PDB file of C-alpha atoms in Angstrom:
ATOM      1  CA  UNK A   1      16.141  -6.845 -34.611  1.00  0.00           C
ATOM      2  CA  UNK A   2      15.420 -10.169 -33.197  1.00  0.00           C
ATOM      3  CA  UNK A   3      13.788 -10.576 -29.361  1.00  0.00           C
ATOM      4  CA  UNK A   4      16.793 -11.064 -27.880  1.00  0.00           C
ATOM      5  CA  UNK A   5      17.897  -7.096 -28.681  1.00  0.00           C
ATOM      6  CA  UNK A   6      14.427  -5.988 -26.796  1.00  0.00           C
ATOM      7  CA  UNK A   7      14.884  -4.503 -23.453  1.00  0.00           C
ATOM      8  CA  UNK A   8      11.931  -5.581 -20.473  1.00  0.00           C
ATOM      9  CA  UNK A   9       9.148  -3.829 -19.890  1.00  0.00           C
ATOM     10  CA  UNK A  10       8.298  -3.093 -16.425  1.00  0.00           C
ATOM     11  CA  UNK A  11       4.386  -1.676 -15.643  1.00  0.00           C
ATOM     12  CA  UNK A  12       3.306  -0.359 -12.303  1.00  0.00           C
ATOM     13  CA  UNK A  13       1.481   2.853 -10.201  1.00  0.00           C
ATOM     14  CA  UNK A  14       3.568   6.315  -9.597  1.00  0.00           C
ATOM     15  CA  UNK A  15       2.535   6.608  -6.071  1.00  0.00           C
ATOM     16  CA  UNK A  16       3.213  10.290  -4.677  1.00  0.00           C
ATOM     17  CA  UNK A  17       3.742  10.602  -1.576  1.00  0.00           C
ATOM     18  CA  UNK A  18       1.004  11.040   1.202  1.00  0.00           C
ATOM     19  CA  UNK A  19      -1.401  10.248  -1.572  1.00  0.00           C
ATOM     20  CA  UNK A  20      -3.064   6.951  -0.875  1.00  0.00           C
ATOM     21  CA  UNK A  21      -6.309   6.318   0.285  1.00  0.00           C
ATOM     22  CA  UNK A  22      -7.633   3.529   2.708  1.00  0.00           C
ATOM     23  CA  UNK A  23      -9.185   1.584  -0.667  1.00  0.00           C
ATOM     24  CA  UNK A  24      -6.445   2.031  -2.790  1.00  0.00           C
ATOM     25  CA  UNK A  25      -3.894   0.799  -0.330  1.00  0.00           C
ATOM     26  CA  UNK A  26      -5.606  -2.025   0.290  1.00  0.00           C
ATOM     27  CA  UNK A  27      -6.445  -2.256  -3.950  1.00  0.00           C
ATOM     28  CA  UNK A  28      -2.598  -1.670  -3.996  1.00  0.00           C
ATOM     29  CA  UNK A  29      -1.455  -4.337  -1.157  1.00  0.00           C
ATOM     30  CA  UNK A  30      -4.340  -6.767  -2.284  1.00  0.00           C
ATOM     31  CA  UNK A  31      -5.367  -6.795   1.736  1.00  0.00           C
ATOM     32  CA  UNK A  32      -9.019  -5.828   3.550  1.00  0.00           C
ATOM     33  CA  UNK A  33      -9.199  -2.642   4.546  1.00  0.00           C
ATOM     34  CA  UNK A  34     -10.344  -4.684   8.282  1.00  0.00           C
ATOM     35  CA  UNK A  35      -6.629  -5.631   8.187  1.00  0.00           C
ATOM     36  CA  UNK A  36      -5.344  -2.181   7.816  1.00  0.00           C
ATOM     37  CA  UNK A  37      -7.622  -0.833  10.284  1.00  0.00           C
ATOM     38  CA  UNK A  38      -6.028  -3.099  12.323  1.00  0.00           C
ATOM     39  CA  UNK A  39      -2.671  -2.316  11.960  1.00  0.00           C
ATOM     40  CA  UNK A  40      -3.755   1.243  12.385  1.00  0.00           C
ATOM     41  CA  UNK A  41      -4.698   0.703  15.808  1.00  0.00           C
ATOM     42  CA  UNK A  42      -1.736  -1.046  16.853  1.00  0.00           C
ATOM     43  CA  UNK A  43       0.239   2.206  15.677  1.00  0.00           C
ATOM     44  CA  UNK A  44       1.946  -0.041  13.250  1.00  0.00           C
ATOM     45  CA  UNK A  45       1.299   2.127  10.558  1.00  0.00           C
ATOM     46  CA  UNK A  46      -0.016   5.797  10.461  1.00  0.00           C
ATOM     47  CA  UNK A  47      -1.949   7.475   8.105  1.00  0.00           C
ATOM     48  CA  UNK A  48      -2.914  10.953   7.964  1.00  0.00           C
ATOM     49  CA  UNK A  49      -6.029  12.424   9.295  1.00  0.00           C
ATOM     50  CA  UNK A  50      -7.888  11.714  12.183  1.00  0.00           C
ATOM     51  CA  UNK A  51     -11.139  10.029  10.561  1.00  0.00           C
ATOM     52  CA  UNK A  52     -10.786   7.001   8.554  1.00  0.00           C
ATOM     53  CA  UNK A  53     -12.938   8.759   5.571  1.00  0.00           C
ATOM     54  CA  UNK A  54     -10.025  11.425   4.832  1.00  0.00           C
ATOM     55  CA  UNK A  55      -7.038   8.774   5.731  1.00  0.00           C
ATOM     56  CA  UNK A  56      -4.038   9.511   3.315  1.00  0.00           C
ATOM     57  CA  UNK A  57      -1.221   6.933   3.590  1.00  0.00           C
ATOM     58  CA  UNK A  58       2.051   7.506   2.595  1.00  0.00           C
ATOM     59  CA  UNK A  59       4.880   5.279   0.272  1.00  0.00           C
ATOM     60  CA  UNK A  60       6.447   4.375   3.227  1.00  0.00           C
ATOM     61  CA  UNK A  61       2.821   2.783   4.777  1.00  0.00           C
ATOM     62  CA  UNK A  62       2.103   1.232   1.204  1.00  0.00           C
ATOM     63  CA  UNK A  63       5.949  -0.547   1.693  1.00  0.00           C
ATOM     64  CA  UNK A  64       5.505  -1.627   5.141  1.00  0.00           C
ATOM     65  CA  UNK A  65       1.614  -3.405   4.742  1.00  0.00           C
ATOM     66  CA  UNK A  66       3.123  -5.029   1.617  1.00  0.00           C
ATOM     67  CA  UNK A  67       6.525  -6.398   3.649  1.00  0.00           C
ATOM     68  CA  UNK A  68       4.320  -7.066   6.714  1.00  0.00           C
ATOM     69  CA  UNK A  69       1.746  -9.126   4.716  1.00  0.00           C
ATOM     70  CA  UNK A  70       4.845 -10.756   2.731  1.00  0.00           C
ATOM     71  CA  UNK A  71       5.713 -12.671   5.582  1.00  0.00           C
ATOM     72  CA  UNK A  72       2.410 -13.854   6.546  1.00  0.00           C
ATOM     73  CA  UNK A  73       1.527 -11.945   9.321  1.00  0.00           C
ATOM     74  CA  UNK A  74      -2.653 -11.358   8.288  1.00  0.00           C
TER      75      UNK A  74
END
C-alpha cells in the first residue's frame, strides 16, 4: 500500500442539536461571545432560554454565526 491508496481523514465536533452553549459557540465559531450577544439582540439568531446563563443554541445558529462572520460582517 503506498499513500496514494489512503483515503482522507476528516476531524471535527458531532454537534446535536439544541446543544450548544454561549462559550462553545463562540469556541466553535472562533467569535466573542460580545458579538453573539449582539446578534442576539438584533433577533438575528435565537437561542434557547430566556437568560444568557442557560442559552442553548442550535446547528442551525452555529451555521449562520459561522456564514455571517465568513463574510466579514463582525
Amino acid at each position: 500500500m503506498n499513500s496514494h491508496d489512503l483515503l482522507p481523514v476528516h476531524t471535527g465536533t458531532v454537534i446535536e442539536e439544541d446543544s450548544l452553549t454561549l462559550e462553545q459557540l463562540c469556541h466553535a465559531c472562533g467569535v466573542h461571545a460580545d458579538w453573539v450577544v449582539s446578534l442576539v439582540e438584533e433577533s438575528i439568531i435565537e437561542p434557547e432560554g430566556k437568560e444568557i446563563q442557560v442559552w442553548r443554541f442550535s446547528g442551525a445558529c452555529l451555521v449562520r454565526v459561522r456564514m455571517i462572520e465568513n463574510i466579514g460582517c463582525r
